[in-house]
PDB file of C-alpha atoms in Angstrom:
ATOM      1  CA  UNK A   1     -17.240 -21.242 131.741  1.00 76.00           C
ATOM      2  CA  UNK A   2     -14.034 -21.170 129.934  1.00 86.00           C
ATOM      3  CA  UNK A   3     -15.622 -22.994 127.063  1.00 92.00           C
ATOM      4  CA  UNK A   4     -15.988 -22.491 123.708  1.00 95.00           C
ATOM      5  CA  UNK A   5     -18.559 -23.704 121.264  1.00 95.00           C
ATOM      6  CA  UNK A   6     -18.198 -23.550 117.333  1.00 96.00           C
ATOM      7  CA  UNK A   7     -22.305 -22.519 115.406  1.00 97.00           C
ATOM      8  CA  UNK A   8     -23.179 -25.709 113.494  1.00 97.00           C
ATOM      9  CA  UNK A   9     -23.854 -26.174 110.103  1.00 98.00           C
ATOM     10  CA  UNK A  10     -22.759 -21.742 109.037  1.00 98.00           C
ATOM     11  CA  UNK A  11     -19.042 -20.271 108.290  1.00 97.00           C
ATOM     12  CA  UNK A  12     -18.776 -16.671 108.687  1.00 96.00           C
ATOM     13  CA  UNK A  13     -15.981 -14.748 107.380  1.00 95.00           C
ATOM     14  CA  UNK A  14     -12.611 -15.735 109.757  1.00 89.00           C
ATOM     15  CA  UNK A  15     -10.114 -13.861 111.694  1.00 81.00           C
ATOM     16  CA  UNK A  16      -7.820 -14.399 109.248  1.00 69.00           C
ATOM     17  CA  UNK A  17      -6.677 -16.392 106.698  1.00 55.00           C
ATOM     18  CA  UNK A  18      -3.625 -17.383 105.193  1.00 54.00           C
ATOM     19  CA  UNK A  19      -1.070 -14.116 103.890  1.00 56.00           C
ATOM     20  CA  UNK A  20      -3.800 -11.778 104.237  1.00 62.00           C
ATOM     21  CA  UNK A  21      -5.306 -11.081 108.252  1.00 77.00           C
ATOM     22  CA  UNK A  22      -9.375 -10.619 108.095  1.00 88.00           C
ATOM     23  CA  UNK A  23     -11.251 -11.860 105.496  1.00 92.00           C
ATOM     24  CA  UNK A  24     -13.699 -10.038 103.766  1.00 94.00           C
ATOM     25  CA  UNK A  25     -16.715  -8.828 106.188  1.00 96.00           C
ATOM     26  CA  UNK A  26     -14.931 -10.162 109.434  1.00 95.00           C
ATOM     27  CA  UNK A  27     -15.405  -7.172 111.152  1.00 94.00           C
ATOM     28  CA  UNK A  28     -18.317  -6.249 110.348  1.00 96.00           C
ATOM     29  CA  UNK A  29     -20.401  -9.231 111.258  1.00 96.00           C
ATOM     30  CA  UNK A  30     -18.129 -10.152 113.867  1.00 95.00           C
ATOM     31  CA  UNK A  31     -21.237  -7.117 115.634  1.00 95.00           C
ATOM     32  CA  UNK A  32     -23.659  -8.385 114.750  1.00 95.00           C
ATOM     33  CA  UNK A  33     -22.927 -11.278 116.236  1.00 95.00           C
ATOM     34  CA  UNK A  34     -22.087  -8.947 118.899  1.00 94.00           C
ATOM     35  CA  UNK A  35     -25.750  -7.250 118.836  1.00 93.00           C
ATOM     36  CA  UNK A  36     -28.197 -10.578 118.843  1.00 92.00           C
ATOM     37  CA  UNK A  37     -26.445 -11.792 120.926  1.00 90.00           C
ATOM     38  CA  UNK A  38     -26.536  -8.512 123.556  1.00 86.00           C
ATOM     39  CA  UNK A  39     -27.341  -9.789 127.231  1.00 73.00           C
ATOM     40  CA  UNK A  40     -29.299 -12.123 126.256  1.00 82.00           C
ATOM     41  CA  UNK A  41     -30.364 -15.650 127.991  1.00 92.00           C
ATOM     42  CA  UNK A  42     -29.266 -18.306 125.374  1.00 93.00           C
ATOM     43  CA  UNK A  43     -30.574 -22.342 124.738  1.00 95.00           C
ATOM     44  CA  UNK A  44     -27.454 -23.794 123.178  1.00 95.00           C
ATOM     45  CA  UNK A  45     -28.175 -28.136 121.774  1.00 96.00           C
ATOM     46  CA  UNK A  46     -25.253 -30.625 120.745  1.00 97.00           C
ATOM     47  CA  UNK A  47     -25.391 -30.949 117.890  1.00 96.00           C
ATOM     48  CA  UNK A  48     -22.874 -32.919 116.521  1.00 95.00           C
ATOM     49  CA  UNK A  49     -19.381 -34.326 118.765  1.00 95.00           C
ATOM     50  CA  UNK A  50     -16.716 -31.964 119.921  1.00 95.00           C
ATOM     51  CA  UNK A  51     -13.890 -30.653 118.332  1.00 94.00           C
ATOM     52  CA  UNK A  52     -10.250 -32.322 118.937  1.00 94.00           C
ATOM     53  CA  UNK A  53      -9.781 -28.896 120.565  1.00 93.00           C
ATOM     54  CA  UNK A  54     -12.794 -29.683 122.504  1.00 94.00           C
ATOM     55  CA  UNK A  55     -14.916 -26.274 120.765  1.00 96.00           C
ATOM     56  CA  UNK A  56     -18.587 -27.897 120.848  1.00 96.00           C
ATOM     57  CA  UNK A  57     -20.424 -27.822 118.088  1.00 97.00           C
ATOM     58  CA  UNK A  58     -23.429 -26.519 119.241  1.00 97.00           C
ATOM     59  CA  UNK A  59     -26.826 -24.791 117.387  1.00 97.00           C
ATOM     60  CA  UNK A  60     -28.136 -21.646 119.536  1.00 96.00           C
ATOM     61  CA  UNK A  61     -31.509 -20.130 120.031  1.00 95.00           C
ATOM     62  CA  UNK A  62     -31.872 -16.993 122.359  1.00 92.00           C
ATOM     63  CA  UNK A  63     -35.013 -17.177 124.231  1.00 90.00           C
ATOM     64  CA  UNK A  64     -38.255 -16.169 123.279  1.00 90.00           C
ATOM     65  CA  UNK A  65     -36.853 -15.854 119.210  1.00 93.00           C
ATOM     66  CA  UNK A  66     -38.503 -18.874 117.202  1.00 93.00           C
ATOM     67  CA  UNK A  67     -34.704 -18.905 114.938  1.00 96.00           C
ATOM     68  CA  UNK A  68     -31.850 -20.136 115.875  1.00 96.00           C
ATOM     69  CA  UNK A  69     -29.135 -18.317 116.341  1.00 97.00           C
ATOM     70  CA  UNK A  70     -27.466 -18.934 113.186  1.00 97.00           C
ATOM     71  CA  UNK A  71     -30.934 -18.949 110.939  1.00 98.00           C
ATOM     72  CA  UNK A  72     -30.911 -15.314 111.967  1.00 97.00           C
ATOM     73  CA  UNK A  73     -27.143 -14.835 111.202  1.00 97.00           C
ATOM     74  CA  UNK A  74     -27.614 -16.152 107.427  1.00 98.00           C
ATOM     75  CA  UNK A  75     -30.703 -14.210 106.882  1.00 98.00           C
ATOM     76  CA  UNK A  76     -28.577 -10.593 107.734  1.00 97.00           C
ATOM     77  CA  UNK A  77     -26.350 -11.809 105.451  1.00 98.00           C
ATOM     78  CA  UNK A  78     -23.715 -12.263 108.203  1.00 98.00           C
ATOM     79  CA  UNK A  79     -22.888 -16.499 107.132  1.00 98.00           C
ATOM     80  CA  UNK A  80     -23.149 -18.847 104.813  1.00 98.00           C
ATOM     81  CA  UNK A  81     -24.297 -21.995 105.297  1.00 98.00           C
ATOM     82  CA  UNK A  82     -21.883 -24.316 105.761  1.00 98.00           C
ATOM     83  CA  UNK A  83     -23.968 -27.883 106.659  1.00 98.00           C
ATOM     84  CA  UNK A  84     -21.935 -30.378 109.229  1.00 96.00           C
ATOM     85  CA  UNK A  85     -24.199 -32.260 111.888  1.00 96.00           C
ATOM     86  CA  UNK A  86     -27.507 -34.173 110.431  1.00 96.00           C
ATOM     87  CA  UNK A  87     -29.830 -31.762 111.529  1.00 97.00           C
ATOM     88  CA  UNK A  88     -31.059 -31.838 107.357  1.00 97.00           C
ATOM     89  CA  UNK A  89     -34.118 -29.771 108.995  1.00 97.00           C
ATOM     90  CA  UNK A  90     -32.199 -26.753 109.918  1.00 97.00           C
ATOM     91  CA  UNK A  91     -29.397 -27.200 107.364  1.00 98.00           C
ATOM     92  CA  UNK A  92     -32.935 -26.786 105.138  1.00 98.00           C
ATOM     93  CA  UNK A  93     -34.056 -23.479 106.774  1.00 98.00           C
ATOM     94  CA  UNK A  94     -30.337 -21.997 106.349  1.00 98.00           C
ATOM     95  CA  UNK A  95     -29.724 -22.659 102.863  1.00 98.00           C
ATOM     96  CA  UNK A  96     -33.475 -21.415 102.298  1.00 98.00           C
ATOM     97  CA  UNK A  97     -31.923 -18.246 103.759  1.00 98.00           C
ATOM     98  CA  UNK A  98     -29.186 -17.721 102.780  1.00 98.00           C
ATOM     99  CA  UNK A  99     -31.557 -17.612  98.901  1.00 98.00           C
ATOM    100  CA  UNK A 100     -33.098 -14.911  99.752  1.00 98.00           C
ATOM    101  CA  UNK A 101     -29.910 -13.042 101.406  1.00 98.00           C
ATOM    102  CA  UNK A 102     -28.411 -13.816  98.486  1.00 98.00           C
ATOM    103  CA  UNK A 103     -30.951 -12.253  96.260  1.00 98.00           C
ATOM    104  CA  UNK A 104     -30.867  -9.497  97.749  1.00 98.00           C
ATOM    105  CA  UNK A 105     -27.355  -8.832  97.988  1.00 98.00           C
ATOM    106  CA  UNK A 106     -27.627  -8.083 102.203  1.00 98.00           C
ATOM    107  CA  UNK A 107     -24.081  -7.972 104.390  1.00 98.00           C
ATOM    108  CA  UNK A 108     -21.047 -10.284 103.173  1.00 98.00           C
ATOM    109  CA  UNK A 109     -23.306 -11.168  99.828  1.00 98.00           C
ATOM    110  CA  UNK A 110     -22.814  -7.089  98.746  1.00 98.00           C
ATOM    111  CA  UNK A 111     -18.523  -8.163  97.856  1.00 98.00           C
ATOM    112  CA  UNK A 112     -17.198 -10.066  94.792  1.00 97.00           C
ATOM    113  CA  UNK A 113     -15.254 -11.332  97.324  1.00 96.00           C
ATOM    114  CA  UNK A 114     -18.583 -13.689  98.234  1.00 98.00           C
ATOM    115  CA  UNK A 115     -19.890 -14.194  94.444  1.00 97.00           C
ATOM    116  CA  UNK A 116     -21.180 -17.428  93.630  1.00 98.00           C
ATOM    117  CA  UNK A 117     -18.327 -18.339  90.777  1.00 98.00           C
ATOM    118  CA  UNK A 118     -19.322 -20.516  88.015  1.00 97.00           C
ATOM    119  CA  UNK A 119     -17.633 -24.303  87.390  1.00 97.00           C
ATOM    120  CA  UNK A 120     -15.094 -21.530  84.358  1.00 95.00           C
ATOM    121  CA  UNK A 121     -13.955 -18.895  86.004  1.00 95.00           C
ATOM    122  CA  UNK A 122     -13.433 -21.703  89.873  1.00 97.00           C
ATOM    123  CA  UNK A 123      -9.965 -21.363  89.069  1.00 97.00           C
ATOM    124  CA  UNK A 124     -10.604 -17.441  91.082  1.00 97.00           C
ATOM    125  CA  UNK A 125     -12.513 -19.881  93.813  1.00 97.00           C
ATOM    126  CA  UNK A 126      -8.319 -21.976  94.808  1.00 97.00           C
ATOM    127  CA  UNK A 127      -7.123 -21.901  98.807  1.00 95.00           C
ATOM    128  CA  UNK A 128     -10.547 -20.581 100.083  1.00 95.00           C
ATOM    129  CA  UNK A 129     -14.591 -21.704 100.873  1.00 96.00           C
ATOM    130  CA  UNK A 130     -16.763 -20.729  97.952  1.00 98.00           C
ATOM    131  CA  UNK A 131     -20.327 -22.152  96.245  1.00 98.00           C
ATOM    132  CA  UNK A 132     -19.551 -22.826  92.218  1.00 98.00           C
ATOM    133  CA  UNK A 133     -22.283 -23.836  90.439  1.00 98.00           C
ATOM    134  CA  UNK A 134     -22.348 -25.770  85.881  1.00 98.00           C
ATOM    135  CA  UNK A 135     -24.271 -28.363  84.359  1.00 97.00           C
ATOM    136  CA  UNK A 136     -22.628 -31.785  84.884  1.00 98.00           C
ATOM    137  CA  UNK A 137     -21.318 -33.200  82.136  1.00 97.00           C
ATOM    138  CA  UNK A 138     -19.866 -36.696  83.955  1.00 97.00           C
ATOM    139  CA  UNK A 139     -21.064 -39.021  87.031  1.00 97.00           C
ATOM    140  CA  UNK A 140     -19.058 -41.782  87.657  1.00 96.00           C
ATOM    141  CA  UNK A 141     -17.045 -43.702  90.107  1.00 95.00           C
ATOM    142  CA  UNK A 142     -13.054 -43.752  89.160  1.00 92.00           C
ATOM    143  CA  UNK A 143     -10.245 -45.275  91.060  1.00 85.00           C
ATOM    144  CA  UNK A 144     -11.670 -45.220  95.024  1.00 88.00           C
ATOM    145  CA  UNK A 145     -14.206 -42.400  94.428  1.00 96.00           C
ATOM    146  CA  UNK A 146     -17.469 -40.679  93.089  1.00 97.00           C
ATOM    147  CA  UNK A 147     -16.399 -37.696  90.742  1.00 97.00           C
ATOM    148  CA  UNK A 148     -18.524 -35.443  89.275  1.00 98.00           C
ATOM    149  CA  UNK A 149     -16.783 -34.189  86.335  1.00 97.00           C
ATOM    150  CA  UNK A 150     -18.190 -30.525  84.826  1.00 97.00           C
ATOM    151  CA  UNK A 151     -16.028 -29.885  82.134  1.00 96.00           C
ATOM    152  CA  UNK A 152     -14.384 -32.412  79.559  1.00 94.00           C
ATOM    153  CA  UNK A 153     -10.799 -32.283  80.955  1.00 94.00           C
ATOM    154  CA  UNK A 154     -10.676 -33.921  83.946  1.00 87.00           C
ATOM    155  CA  UNK A 155      -7.055 -32.097  84.408  1.00 90.00           C
ATOM    156  CA  UNK A 156      -8.059 -29.165  84.698  1.00 95.00           C
ATOM    157  CA  UNK A 157     -12.275 -28.410  84.809  1.00 97.00           C
ATOM    158  CA  UNK A 158     -14.047 -28.039  88.234  1.00 98.00           C
ATOM    159  CA  UNK A 159     -14.542 -31.959  89.849  1.00 98.00           C
ATOM    160  CA  UNK A 160     -16.539 -32.503  92.651  1.00 98.00           C
ATOM    161  CA  UNK A 161     -15.273 -35.652  94.809  1.00 98.00           C
ATOM    162  CA  UNK A 162     -17.115 -37.630  96.840  1.00 98.00           C
ATOM    163  CA  UNK A 163     -15.841 -40.852  98.868  1.00 97.00           C
ATOM    164  CA  UNK A 164     -17.105 -44.355  97.235  1.00 97.00           C
ATOM    165  CA  UNK A 165     -18.089 -45.949 100.832  1.00 96.00           C
ATOM    166  CA  UNK A 166     -20.181 -41.618 101.171  1.00 97.00           C
ATOM    167  CA  UNK A 167     -21.207 -42.751  98.061  1.00 97.00           C
ATOM    168  CA  UNK A 168     -23.139 -45.554  98.245  1.00 97.00           C
ATOM    169  CA  UNK A 169     -24.356 -44.533 101.600  1.00 97.00           C
ATOM    170  CA  UNK A 170     -26.443 -41.425  99.669  1.00 97.00           C
ATOM    171  CA  UNK A 171     -27.767 -43.915  97.848  1.00 97.00           C
ATOM    172  CA  UNK A 172     -28.909 -46.290 100.031  1.00 97.00           C
ATOM    173  CA  UNK A 173     -30.393 -43.483 101.350  1.00 96.00           C
ATOM    174  CA  UNK A 174     -32.195 -42.092  98.108  1.00 96.00           C
ATOM    175  CA  UNK A 175     -29.770 -39.445  96.722  1.00 97.00           C
ATOM    176  CA  UNK A 176     -27.834 -41.490  94.618  1.00 97.00           C
ATOM    177  CA  UNK A 177     -25.147 -39.232  92.407  1.00 97.00           C
ATOM    178  CA  UNK A 178     -25.295 -40.906  89.623  1.00 97.00           C
ATOM    179  CA  UNK A 179     -28.669 -39.006  88.155  1.00 97.00           C
ATOM    180  CA  UNK A 180     -27.072 -35.744  88.642  1.00 97.00           C
ATOM    181  CA  UNK A 181     -25.476 -36.454  85.362  1.00 97.00           C
ATOM    182  CA  UNK A 182     -26.680 -33.538  83.477  1.00 97.00           C
ATOM    183  CA  UNK A 183     -28.507 -31.455  85.778  1.00 97.00           C
ATOM    184  CA  UNK A 184     -27.231 -28.190  86.790  1.00 98.00           C
ATOM    185  CA  UNK A 185     -25.988 -27.639  90.332  1.00 98.00           C
ATOM    186  CA  UNK A 186     -24.454 -25.769  92.624  1.00 98.00           C
ATOM    187  CA  UNK A 187     -21.636 -26.978  95.349  1.00 98.00           C
ATOM    188  CA  UNK A 188     -20.726 -25.127  98.234  1.00 98.00           C
ATOM    189  CA  UNK A 189     -17.061 -26.059 100.137  1.00 98.00           C
ATOM    190  CA  UNK A 190     -13.305 -25.541  99.959  1.00 98.00           C
ATOM    191  CA  UNK A 191     -12.274 -25.649  96.856  1.00 98.00           C
ATOM    192  CA  UNK A 192      -8.090 -27.099  96.105  1.00 98.00           C
ATOM    193  CA  UNK A 193      -5.962 -27.490  93.475  1.00 98.00           C
ATOM    194  CA  UNK A 194      -6.241 -30.645  92.455  1.00 96.00           C
ATOM    195  CA  UNK A 195      -6.052 -31.044  88.692  1.00 94.00           C
ATOM    196  CA  UNK A 196      -7.772 -28.452  88.484  1.00 97.00           C
ATOM    197  CA  UNK A 197      -9.969 -27.009  91.031  1.00 98.00           C
ATOM    198  CA  UNK A 198     -12.275 -29.138  93.090  1.00 98.00           C
ATOM    199  CA  UNK A 199     -13.983 -29.353  96.137  1.00 98.00           C
ATOM    200  CA  UNK A 200     -14.021 -32.892  98.702  1.00 98.00           C
ATOM    201  CA  UNK A 201     -17.712 -33.462  99.099  1.00 98.00           C
ATOM    202  CA  UNK A 202     -18.726 -34.845 102.501  1.00 98.00           C
ATOM    203  CA  UNK A 203     -22.494 -34.148 103.606  1.00 98.00           C
ATOM    204  CA  UNK A 204     -24.671 -34.380 101.497  1.00 98.00           C
ATOM    205  CA  UNK A 205     -26.516 -30.864 101.097  1.00 98.00           C
ATOM    206  CA  UNK A 206     -22.959 -29.717 100.243  1.00 98.00           C
ATOM    207  CA  UNK A 207     -24.911 -30.156  96.887  1.00 98.00           C
ATOM    208  CA  UNK A 208     -28.233 -27.498  95.129  1.00 98.00           C
ATOM    209  CA  UNK A 209     -29.822 -28.402  92.031  1.00 96.00           C
ATOM    210  CA  UNK A 210     -30.816 -25.462  90.631  1.00 92.00           C
ATOM    211  CA  UNK A 211     -33.712 -25.264  89.003  1.00 76.00           C
ATOM    212  CA  UNK A 212     -35.123 -21.826  86.934  1.00 51.00           C
ATOM    213  CA  UNK A 213     -36.614 -19.180  89.103  1.00 46.00           C
ATOM    214  CA  UNK A 214     -33.747 -19.747  91.964  1.00 65.00           C
ATOM    215  CA  UNK A 215     -30.613 -17.624  92.845  1.00 66.00           C
TER     216      UNK A 215
END
């Protein structure tokens, strides 16, 4: 029909990255998607407003399958979770599927390019979408934003930031970032260089509380 679709709440290796061509595991992920689709009949549902390029953001289920296409891709290691929509139950299932795939080093998780960075090594993650894990040293509002600082020097250490309006909304919804101070967490998103490596948070599921049994 000429329509374009984007599978919501996941991120597959990109076809092109700046100056680098296809990202690691791009071709394998594309084949996994093709294998899943085959000649299948699809059930497509919109879960977020279309992009400015008129791509529909959707969840897709192959008829007769009890899991979404997103879950199948994440489960096989063909994509990572990238929370975007308000479909929190789906995102939680995707996160659990990703944890299992990562633990068993399926697909892209077998490559060092997609390793989980710790906050001390986060400089190496700048310029890409990654998972970064560490202890929150300080959680506080400052200069119109809420900051999760993972080191004593905010000019060089890893930081997660969120707009004040979003911080307050999340707090009203029962997720107060101030309570993360002293906690061990994992943050996912695009790592920029802003006074050291930094991730701008726009969705509460970009932050995962870590426990001893998680990986």
